[in-house]
Coordinates of C-alpha atoms in Angstrom, one line a residue:
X1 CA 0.0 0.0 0.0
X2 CA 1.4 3.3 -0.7
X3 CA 2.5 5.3 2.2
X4 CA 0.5 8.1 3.9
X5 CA 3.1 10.6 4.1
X6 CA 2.0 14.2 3.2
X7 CA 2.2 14.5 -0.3
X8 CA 3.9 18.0 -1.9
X9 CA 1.4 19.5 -3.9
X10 CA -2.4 18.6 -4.7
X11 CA -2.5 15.3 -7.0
X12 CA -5.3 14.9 -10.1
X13 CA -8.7 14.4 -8.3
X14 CA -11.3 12.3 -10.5
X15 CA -14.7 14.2 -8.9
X16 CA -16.5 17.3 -10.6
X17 CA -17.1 20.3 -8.9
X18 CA -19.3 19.4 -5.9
X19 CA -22.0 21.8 -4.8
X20 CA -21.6 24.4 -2.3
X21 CA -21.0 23.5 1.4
X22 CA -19.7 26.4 3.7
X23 CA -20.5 29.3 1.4
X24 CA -16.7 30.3 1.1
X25 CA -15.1 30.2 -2.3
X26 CA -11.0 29.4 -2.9
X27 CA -9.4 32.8 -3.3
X28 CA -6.6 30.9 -5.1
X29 CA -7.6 28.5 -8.3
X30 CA -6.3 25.0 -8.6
X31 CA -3.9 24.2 -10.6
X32 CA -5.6 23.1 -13.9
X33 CA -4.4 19.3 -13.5
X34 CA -6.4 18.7 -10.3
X35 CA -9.8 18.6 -9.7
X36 CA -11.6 21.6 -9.0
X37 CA -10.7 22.2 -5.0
X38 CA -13.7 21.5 -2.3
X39 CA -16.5 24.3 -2.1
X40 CA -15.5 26.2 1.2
X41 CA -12.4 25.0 1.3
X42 CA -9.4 27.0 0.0
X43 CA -6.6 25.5 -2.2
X44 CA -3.2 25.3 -1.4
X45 CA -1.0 28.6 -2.6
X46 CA 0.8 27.7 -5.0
X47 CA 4.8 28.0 -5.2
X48 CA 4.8 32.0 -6.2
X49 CA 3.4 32.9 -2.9
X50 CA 6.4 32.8 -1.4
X51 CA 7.0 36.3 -3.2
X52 CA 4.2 37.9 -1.5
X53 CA 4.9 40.3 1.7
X54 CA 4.4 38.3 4.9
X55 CA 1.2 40.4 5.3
X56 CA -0.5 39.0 2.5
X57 CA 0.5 35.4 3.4
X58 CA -0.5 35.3 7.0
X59 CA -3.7 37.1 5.4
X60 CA -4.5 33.9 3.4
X61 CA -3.3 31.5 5.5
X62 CA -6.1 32.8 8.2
X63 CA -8.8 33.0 5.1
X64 CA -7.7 29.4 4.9
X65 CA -8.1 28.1 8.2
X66 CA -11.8 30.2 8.6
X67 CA -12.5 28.3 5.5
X68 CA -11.6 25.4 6.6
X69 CA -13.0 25.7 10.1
X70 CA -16.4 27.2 8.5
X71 CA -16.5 23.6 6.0
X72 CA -16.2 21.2 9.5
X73 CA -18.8 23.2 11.1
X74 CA -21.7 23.2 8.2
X75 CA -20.8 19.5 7.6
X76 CA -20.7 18.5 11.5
X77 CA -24.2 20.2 12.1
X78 CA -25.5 18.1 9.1
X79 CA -24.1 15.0 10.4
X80 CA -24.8 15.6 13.7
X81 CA -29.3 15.6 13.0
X82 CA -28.8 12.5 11.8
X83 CA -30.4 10.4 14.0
X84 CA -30.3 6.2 12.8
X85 CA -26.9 4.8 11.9
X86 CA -27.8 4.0 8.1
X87 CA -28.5 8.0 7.7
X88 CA -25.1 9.2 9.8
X89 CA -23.5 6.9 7.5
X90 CA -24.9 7.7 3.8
X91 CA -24.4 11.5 5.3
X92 CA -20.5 10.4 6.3
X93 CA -20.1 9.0 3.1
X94 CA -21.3 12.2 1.1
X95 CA -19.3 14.7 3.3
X96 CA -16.2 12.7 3.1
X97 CA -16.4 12.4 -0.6
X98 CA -16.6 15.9 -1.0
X99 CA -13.8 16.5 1.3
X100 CA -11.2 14.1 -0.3
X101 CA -12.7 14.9 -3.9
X102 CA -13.8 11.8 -4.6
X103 CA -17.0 10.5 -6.6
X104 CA -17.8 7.1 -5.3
X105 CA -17.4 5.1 -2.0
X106 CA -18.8 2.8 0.5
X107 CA -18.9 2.7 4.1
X108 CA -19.0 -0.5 6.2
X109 CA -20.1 -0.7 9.7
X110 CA -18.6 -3.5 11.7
X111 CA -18.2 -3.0 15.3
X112 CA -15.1 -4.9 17.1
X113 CA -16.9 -6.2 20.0
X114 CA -19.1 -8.3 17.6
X115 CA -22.5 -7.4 19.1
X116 CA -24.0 -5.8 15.9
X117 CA -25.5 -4.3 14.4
X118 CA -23.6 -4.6 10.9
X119 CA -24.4 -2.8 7.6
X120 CA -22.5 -1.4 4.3
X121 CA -23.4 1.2 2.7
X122 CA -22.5 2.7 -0.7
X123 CA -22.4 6.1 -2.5
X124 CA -22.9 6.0 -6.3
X125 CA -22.6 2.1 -5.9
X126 CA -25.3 -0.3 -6.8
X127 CA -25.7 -3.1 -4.5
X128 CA -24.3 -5.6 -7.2
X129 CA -20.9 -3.2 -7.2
X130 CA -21.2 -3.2 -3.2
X131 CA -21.3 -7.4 -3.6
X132 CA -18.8 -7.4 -6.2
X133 CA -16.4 -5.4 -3.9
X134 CA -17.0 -8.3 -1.2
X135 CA -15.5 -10.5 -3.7
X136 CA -12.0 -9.1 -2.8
X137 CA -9.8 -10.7 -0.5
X138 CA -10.4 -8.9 3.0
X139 CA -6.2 -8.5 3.1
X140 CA -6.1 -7.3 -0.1
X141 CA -8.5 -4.8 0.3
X142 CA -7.7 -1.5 2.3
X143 CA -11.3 -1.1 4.1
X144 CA -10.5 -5.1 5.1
X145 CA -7.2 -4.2 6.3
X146 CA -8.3 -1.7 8.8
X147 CA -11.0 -3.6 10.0
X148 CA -8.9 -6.9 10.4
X149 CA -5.9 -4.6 11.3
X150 CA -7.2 -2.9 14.9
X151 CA -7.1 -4.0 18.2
X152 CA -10.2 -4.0 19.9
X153 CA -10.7 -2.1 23.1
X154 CA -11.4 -3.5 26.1
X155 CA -15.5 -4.4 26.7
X156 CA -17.1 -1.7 28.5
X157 CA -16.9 -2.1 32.3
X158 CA -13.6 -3.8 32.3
X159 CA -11.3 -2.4 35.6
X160 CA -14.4 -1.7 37.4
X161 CA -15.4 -3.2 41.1
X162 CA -16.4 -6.9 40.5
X163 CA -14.7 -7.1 36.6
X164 CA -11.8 -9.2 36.2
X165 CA -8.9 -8.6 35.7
X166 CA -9.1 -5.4 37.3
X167 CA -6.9 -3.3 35.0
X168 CA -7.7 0.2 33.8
X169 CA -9.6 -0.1 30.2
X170 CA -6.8 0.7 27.6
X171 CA -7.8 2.7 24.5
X172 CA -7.4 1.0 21.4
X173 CA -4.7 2.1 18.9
X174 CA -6.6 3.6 15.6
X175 CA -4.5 2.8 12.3
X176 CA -3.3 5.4 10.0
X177 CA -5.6 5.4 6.8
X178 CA -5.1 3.4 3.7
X179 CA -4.5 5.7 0.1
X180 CA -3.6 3.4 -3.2
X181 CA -2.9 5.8 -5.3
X182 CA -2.8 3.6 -8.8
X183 CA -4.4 0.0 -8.3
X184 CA -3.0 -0.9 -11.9
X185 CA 0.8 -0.5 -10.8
X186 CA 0.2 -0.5 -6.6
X187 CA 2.5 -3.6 -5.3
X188 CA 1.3 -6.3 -3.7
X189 CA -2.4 -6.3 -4.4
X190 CA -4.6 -9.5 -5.2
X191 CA -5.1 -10.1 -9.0
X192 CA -8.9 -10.1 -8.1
X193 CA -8.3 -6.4 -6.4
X194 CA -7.3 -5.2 -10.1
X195 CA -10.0 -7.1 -11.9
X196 CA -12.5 -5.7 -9.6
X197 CA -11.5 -2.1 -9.8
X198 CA -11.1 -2.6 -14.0
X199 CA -14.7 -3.6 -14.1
X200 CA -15.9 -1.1 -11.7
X201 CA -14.2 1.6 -13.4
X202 CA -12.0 2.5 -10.5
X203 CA -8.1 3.7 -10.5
X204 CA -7.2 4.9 -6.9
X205 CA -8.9 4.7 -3.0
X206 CA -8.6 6.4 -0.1
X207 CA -9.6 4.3 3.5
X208 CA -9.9 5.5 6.5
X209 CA -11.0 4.0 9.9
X210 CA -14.0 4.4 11.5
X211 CA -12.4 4.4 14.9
X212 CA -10.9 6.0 17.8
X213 CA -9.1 5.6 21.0
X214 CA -12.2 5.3 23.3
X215 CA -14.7 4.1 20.8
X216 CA -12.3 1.4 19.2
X217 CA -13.2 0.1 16.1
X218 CA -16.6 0.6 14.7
X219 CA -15.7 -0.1 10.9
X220 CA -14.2 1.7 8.2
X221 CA -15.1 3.8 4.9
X222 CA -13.7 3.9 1.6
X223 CA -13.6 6.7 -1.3
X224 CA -12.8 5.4 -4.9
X225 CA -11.2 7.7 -7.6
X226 CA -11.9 7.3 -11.2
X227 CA -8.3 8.6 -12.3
X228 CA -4.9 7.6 -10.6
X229 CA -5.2 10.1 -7.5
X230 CA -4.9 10.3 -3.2
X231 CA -5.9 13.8 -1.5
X232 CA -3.2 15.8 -0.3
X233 CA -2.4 16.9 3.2
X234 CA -4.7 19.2 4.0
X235 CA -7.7 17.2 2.7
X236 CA -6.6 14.5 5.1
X237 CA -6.1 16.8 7.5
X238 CA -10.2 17.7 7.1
X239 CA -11.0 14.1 6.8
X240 CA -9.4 12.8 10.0
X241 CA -11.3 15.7 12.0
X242 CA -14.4 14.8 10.6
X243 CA -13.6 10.9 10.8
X244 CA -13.0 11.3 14.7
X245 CA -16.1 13.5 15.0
X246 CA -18.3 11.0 12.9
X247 CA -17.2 7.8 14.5
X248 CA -18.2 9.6 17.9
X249 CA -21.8 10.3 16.6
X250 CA -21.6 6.5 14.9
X251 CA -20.8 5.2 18.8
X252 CA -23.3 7.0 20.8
X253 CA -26.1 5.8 17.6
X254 CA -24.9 2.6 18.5
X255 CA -25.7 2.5 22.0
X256 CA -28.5 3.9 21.5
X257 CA -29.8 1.1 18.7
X258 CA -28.4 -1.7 20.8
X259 CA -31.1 -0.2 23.3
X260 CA -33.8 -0.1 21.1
X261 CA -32.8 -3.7 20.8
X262 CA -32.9 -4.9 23.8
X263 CA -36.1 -3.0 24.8
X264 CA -37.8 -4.6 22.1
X265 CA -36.4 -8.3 22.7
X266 CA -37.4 -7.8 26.7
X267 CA -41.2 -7.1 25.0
X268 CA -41.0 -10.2 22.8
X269 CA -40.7 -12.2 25.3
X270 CA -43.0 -11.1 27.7
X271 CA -45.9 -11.6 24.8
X272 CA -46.5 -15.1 23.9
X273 CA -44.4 -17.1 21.6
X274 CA -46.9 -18.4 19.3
X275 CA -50.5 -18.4 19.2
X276 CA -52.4 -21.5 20.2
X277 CA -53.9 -23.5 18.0
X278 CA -58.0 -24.1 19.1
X279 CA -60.4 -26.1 16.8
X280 CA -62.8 -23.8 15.1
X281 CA -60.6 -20.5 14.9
X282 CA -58.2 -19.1 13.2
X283 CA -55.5 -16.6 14.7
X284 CA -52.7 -14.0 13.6
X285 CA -51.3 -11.3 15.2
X286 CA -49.2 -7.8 14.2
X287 CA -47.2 -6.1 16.8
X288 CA -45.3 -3.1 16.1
X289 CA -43.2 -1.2 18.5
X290 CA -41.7 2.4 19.0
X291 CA -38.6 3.3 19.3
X292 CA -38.9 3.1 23.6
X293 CA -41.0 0.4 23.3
X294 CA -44.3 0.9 24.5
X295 CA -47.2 -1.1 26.8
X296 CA -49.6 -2.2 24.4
X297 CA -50.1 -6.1 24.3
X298 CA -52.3 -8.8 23.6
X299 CA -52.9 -12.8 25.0
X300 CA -54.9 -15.5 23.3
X301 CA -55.0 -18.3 26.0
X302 CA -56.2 -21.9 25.7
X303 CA -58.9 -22.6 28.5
X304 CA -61.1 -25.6 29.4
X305 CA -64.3 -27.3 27.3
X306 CA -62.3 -25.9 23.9
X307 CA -62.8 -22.0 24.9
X308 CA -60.5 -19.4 24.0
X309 CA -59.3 -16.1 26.0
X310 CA -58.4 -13.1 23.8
X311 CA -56.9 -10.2 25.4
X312 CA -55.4 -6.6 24.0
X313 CA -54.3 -3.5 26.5
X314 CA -51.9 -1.2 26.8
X315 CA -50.3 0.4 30.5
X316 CA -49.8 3.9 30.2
X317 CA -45.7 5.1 29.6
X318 CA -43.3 4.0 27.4
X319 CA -39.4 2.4 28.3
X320 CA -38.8 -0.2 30.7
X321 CA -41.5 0.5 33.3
X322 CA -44.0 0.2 31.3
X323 CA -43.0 -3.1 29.9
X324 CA -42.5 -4.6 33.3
X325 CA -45.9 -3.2 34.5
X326 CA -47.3 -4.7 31.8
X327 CA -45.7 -8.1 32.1
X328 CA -47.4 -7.9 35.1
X329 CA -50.7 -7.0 34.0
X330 CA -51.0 -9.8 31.5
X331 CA -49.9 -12.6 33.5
X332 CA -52.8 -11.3 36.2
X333 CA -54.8 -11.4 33.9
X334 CA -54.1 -15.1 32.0
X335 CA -54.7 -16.3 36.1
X336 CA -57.8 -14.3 36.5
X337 CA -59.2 -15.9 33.2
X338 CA -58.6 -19.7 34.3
X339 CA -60.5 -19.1 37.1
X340 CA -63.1 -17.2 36.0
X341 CA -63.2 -16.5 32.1
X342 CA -66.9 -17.0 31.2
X343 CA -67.1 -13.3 33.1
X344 CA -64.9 -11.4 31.2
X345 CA -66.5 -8.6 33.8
X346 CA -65.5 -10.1 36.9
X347 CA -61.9 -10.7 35.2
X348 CA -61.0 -7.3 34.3
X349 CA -62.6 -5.8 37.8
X350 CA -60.0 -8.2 39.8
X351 CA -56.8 -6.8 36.9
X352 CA -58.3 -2.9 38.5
X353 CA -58.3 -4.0 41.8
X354 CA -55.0 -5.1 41.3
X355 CA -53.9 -2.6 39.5
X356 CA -55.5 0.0 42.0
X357 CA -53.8 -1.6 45.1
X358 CA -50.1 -2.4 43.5
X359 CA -49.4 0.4 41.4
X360 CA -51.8 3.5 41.9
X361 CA -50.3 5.8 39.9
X362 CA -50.4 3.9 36.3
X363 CA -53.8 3.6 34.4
X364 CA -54.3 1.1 31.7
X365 CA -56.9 0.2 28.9
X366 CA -58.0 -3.7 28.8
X367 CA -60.5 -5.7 26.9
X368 CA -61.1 -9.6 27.5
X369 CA -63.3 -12.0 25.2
X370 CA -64.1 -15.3 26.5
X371 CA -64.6 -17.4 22.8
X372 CA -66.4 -20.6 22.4
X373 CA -65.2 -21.7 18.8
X374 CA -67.5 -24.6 18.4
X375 CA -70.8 -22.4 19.3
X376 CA -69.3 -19.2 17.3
X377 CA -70.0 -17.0 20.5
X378 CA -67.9 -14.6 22.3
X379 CA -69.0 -13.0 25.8
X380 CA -66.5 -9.5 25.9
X381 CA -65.9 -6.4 28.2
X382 CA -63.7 -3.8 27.9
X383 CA -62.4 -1.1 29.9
X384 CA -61.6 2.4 28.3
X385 CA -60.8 0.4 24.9
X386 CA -61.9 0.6 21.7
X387 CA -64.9 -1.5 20.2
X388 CA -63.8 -4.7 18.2
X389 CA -64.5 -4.9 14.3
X390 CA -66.3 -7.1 12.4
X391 CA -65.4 -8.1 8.8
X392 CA -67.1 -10.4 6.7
X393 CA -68.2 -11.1 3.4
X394 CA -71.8 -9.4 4.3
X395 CA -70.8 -6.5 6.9
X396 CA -68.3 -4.5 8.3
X397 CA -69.0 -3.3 11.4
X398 CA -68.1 -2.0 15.3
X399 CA -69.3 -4.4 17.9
X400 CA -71.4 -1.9 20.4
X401 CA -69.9 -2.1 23.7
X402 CA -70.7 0.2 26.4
X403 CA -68.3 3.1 27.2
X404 CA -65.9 2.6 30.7
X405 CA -63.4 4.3 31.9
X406 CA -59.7 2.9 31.9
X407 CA -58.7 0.5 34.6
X408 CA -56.9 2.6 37.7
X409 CA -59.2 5.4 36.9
X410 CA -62.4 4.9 39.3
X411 CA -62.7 3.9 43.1
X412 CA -65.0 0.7 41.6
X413 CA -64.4 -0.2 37.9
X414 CA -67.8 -2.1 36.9
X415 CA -69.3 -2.3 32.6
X416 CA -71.5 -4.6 31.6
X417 CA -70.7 -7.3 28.7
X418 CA -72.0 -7.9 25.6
X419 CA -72.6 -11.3 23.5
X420 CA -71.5 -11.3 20.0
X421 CA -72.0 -14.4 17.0
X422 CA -69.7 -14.0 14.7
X423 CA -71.1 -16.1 11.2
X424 CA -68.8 -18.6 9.4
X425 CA -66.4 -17.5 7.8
X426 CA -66.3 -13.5 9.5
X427 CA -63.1 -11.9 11.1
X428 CA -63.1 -10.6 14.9
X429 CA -59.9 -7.8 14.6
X430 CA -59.0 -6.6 18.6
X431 CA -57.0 -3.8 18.4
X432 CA -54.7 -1.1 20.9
X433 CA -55.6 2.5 20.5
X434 CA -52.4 2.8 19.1
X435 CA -53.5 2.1 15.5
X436 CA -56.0 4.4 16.1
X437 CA -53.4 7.9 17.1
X438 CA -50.9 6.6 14.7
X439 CA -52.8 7.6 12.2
X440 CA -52.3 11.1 13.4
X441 CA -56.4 12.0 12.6
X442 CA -58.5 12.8 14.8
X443 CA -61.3 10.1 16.7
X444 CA -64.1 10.3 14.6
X445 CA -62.0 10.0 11.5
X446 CA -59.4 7.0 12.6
X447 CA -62.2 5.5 13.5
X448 CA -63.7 6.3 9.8
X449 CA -60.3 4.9 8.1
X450 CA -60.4 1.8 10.2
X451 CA -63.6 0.9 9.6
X452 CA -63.1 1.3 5.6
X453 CA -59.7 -0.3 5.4
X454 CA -61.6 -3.6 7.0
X455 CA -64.8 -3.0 4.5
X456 CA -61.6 -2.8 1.6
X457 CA -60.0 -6.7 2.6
X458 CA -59.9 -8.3 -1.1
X459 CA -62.2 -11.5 -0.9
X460 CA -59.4 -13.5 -1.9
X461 CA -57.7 -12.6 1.2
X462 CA -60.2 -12.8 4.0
X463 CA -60.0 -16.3 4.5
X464 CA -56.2 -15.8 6.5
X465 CA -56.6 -13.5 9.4
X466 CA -52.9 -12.9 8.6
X467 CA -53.8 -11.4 5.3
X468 CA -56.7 -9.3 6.5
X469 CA -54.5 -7.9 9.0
X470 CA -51.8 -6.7 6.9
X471 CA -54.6 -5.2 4.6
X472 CA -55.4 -2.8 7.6
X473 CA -52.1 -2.1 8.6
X474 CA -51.0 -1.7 5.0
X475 CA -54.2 0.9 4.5
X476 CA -53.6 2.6 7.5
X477 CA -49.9 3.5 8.0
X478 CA -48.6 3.3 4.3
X479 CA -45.0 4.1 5.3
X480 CA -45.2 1.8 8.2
X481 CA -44.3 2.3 11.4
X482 CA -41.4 4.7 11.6
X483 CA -39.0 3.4 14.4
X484 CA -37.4 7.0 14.6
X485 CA -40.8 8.2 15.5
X486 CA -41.9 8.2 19.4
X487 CA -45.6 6.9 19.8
X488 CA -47.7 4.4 20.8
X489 CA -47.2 0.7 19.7
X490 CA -49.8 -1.1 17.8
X491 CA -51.5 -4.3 18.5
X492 CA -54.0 -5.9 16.0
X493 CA -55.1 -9.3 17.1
X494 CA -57.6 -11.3 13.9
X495 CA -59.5 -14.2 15.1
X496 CA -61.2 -16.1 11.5
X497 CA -64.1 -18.2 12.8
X498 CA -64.7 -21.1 11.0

């Protein structure tokens, strides 16, 4: 690999002239073999300034640095609203192309400790060039040499009280980056390094680590130059600022993902695995979760003589409280409904009392169903929940339930139940409230667009509960549910009667 030593003068760059980043044009031009110097960032003087009066050259030389300074700051702010690790690195990957006047390059994020998440990205590669790249030998490469090439850090918490060994953590060393300036005549490369640059219609890269001390080694990024070419000191000056501040951003995104993660997995498991299997009905279900994971749940329980126990709430707050309370709330309830499930009243006024007596100052929204399959009846009550739908070939409608408030709200928490038949074939959806506000309308017309995505299910798909569900969902919240996006959860629970 060639050396990283500062080179003399600016080398031939392969990139156009890139938009305008810091609003400070080069007082000096480029020299006319190079390509045309970074917006906001000021070339380097050429040789006849040394024949300017020192005035004039500490002048520029401050004009410079302001430039320079000005560039970092309008490129940091960008990359600091980033706030999901494939968008702080597509934005890395753009801001560093611009700063070492380059046109293509990819970015691949590989954290040292092993835990994940990992990801490549690519600028002005299509993911056939990103899997062609793979193809390379990792030691030929020079994004695979820095990420083979760093010692990890040690794990968080090591030195602490209790850790073993108890030595002070020890910052990782981060490698120097990787420039090869000419991959046709650069020594010691693979054979399948120079066929895969000659088919991409790359001639020179420029690697640097995604890494520092503290961090370690979160993964590397690489800029590819159509012509023969390497930046020259001062654009790896700007690149190695911005590299350190990047990774930083990439590290604390990291945590915080890893977070998400675990939130999300601690919610998984405390809803049920799979859904039982009960002659005469058919299941699915659809959760999706915010980015602090939310309450909202659901239950469908097995219980004697062939019944079925269906169950959807949500526990006010989001994070880890509110998953433990309701971990709580739904194993209360699966007791409450063996003993006494044909009185889906008596159930959810024994989750209130609960409720009311172990945790006073949380509130939550529950409705049972106690389901006989083989009669096609349902006794249900809910409390401060929204009505269950309907939808079958010859209607589409609420089930009329009897307004209550949410449990933890009253002194005595009493509604009365209501009997439902549901006809062959027909679709019982259960649903949170957070279907309903994710929607971002107002009551009335949520409950409007709910009511007409159900009425919508194609008759070739209302046979699967699975299917009619991801109708809704899919007519309700086009885009999804954004992970970025604080909110409620959402819980739809389909039960197809046979």
């Amino acid at each position: 690999m060639a050396s990283n030593a500062p080179v003399g003068k600016p080398t031939d760059m392969s990139s156009p002239r890139l938009p305008k980043v810091a609003g400070i044009d080069s007082t000096v031009p480029a020299p006319p073999d190079t390509v045309a110097p970074l917006p906001g960032v000021p070339s380097a003087a050429p040789p006849s300034d040394a024949a300017l009066p020192p005035g004039v050259l500490i002048q520029d030389r401050l004009a410079s640095w302001v430039s320079d300074l000005t560039t970092l700051h309008e490129l940091t702010e960008r990359l600091i609203k980033t706030d999901s690790l494939d968008g702080a690195l597509r934005e890395m990957l753009g801001a560093g192309a611009a700063l070492v006047g380059a046109r293509r390059g990819m970015a691949v994020l590989e954290p040292a400790d092993g835990l994940g998440p990992t990801s490549t990205i690519g600028l002005g590669l299509a993911h056939a060039d990103l899997g062609t790249i793979e193809t390379v030998p990792r030691g030929s490469g020079s994004y695979g040499r820095l990420l083979d090439g760093l010692p990890e850090a040690d794990p968080p918490g090591a030195g602490l009280p209790g850790n073993s060994p108890a030595a002070p953590r020890r910052p990782a060393r981060v490698p120097e980056p990787i420039a090869i300036r000419d991959v046709r005549t650069e020594e010691g490369l693979d054979p399948r390094h120079r066929e895969v640059a000659a088919r991409l219609g790359y001639a020179a890269s420029y690697a640097l680590p995604l890494a520092t001390e503290e961090a370690g080694r979160l993964g590397a990024a690489v800029w590819l130059y159509d012509e023969p070419a390497e930046p020259d000191e001062r654009r790896r000056h700007l690149i190695g600022l911005y590299g350190r501040f990047a990774t930083e951003h990439l590290a604390r995104l990291l945590q915080v993902e890893r977070a998400r993660a675990r939130v999300a997995t601690v919610a998984e498991e405390l809803l049920p695995s799979r859904l039982p299997r009960v002659p005469g009905v058919r299941l699915a279900v659809r959760h999706l979760t915010g980015p602090q994971g939310g309450g909202d749940w659901y239950d469908a329980l097995p219980l004697p003589e062939g019944a079925l126990g269906l169950a959807v709430g949500s526990v006010s707050g989001t994070g880890p409280s509110a998953l433990a309370a309701m971990g709580r709330l739904r194993a209360s309830l699966r007791a409450y409904a063996v003993m006494e499930g044909e009185d889906p009243v008596a159930v959810l006024s024994d989750l209130e009392l609960l409720l009311r007596l172990t945790e006073p100052a949380r509130s939550a929204t529950a409705l049972f169903a106690y389901a006989e399959p083989a009669q096609r009846r349902i006794i249900l009550a809910g409390a401060g929940h929204a009505p269950p739908l309907v939808v079958g070939d010859h209607r589409t409608e609420f089930v009329e339930t009897s307004l209550s408030a949410p449990l933890g709200m009253l002194t005595c928490w009493e509604a009365p139940s209501v009997e439902l038949s549901p006809a062959p074939g027909e679709t019982v959806l259960l649903y949170t409230d957070g279907l309903l506000r994710r929607t971002g309308d107002a009551t009335d017309r949520a409950f409007a667009r709910l009511h007409a995505a159900a009425a919508s299910v194609p008759r070739a798909d209302r046979s699967d509960p699975g299917a009619v569900a991801d109708h809704v969902l899919r007519t309700l919240l086009p885009g999804g549910l954004d992970p970025a996006v604080e909110g409620e959860d959402v819980v739809l629970l389909a039960a197809r009667f046979e």
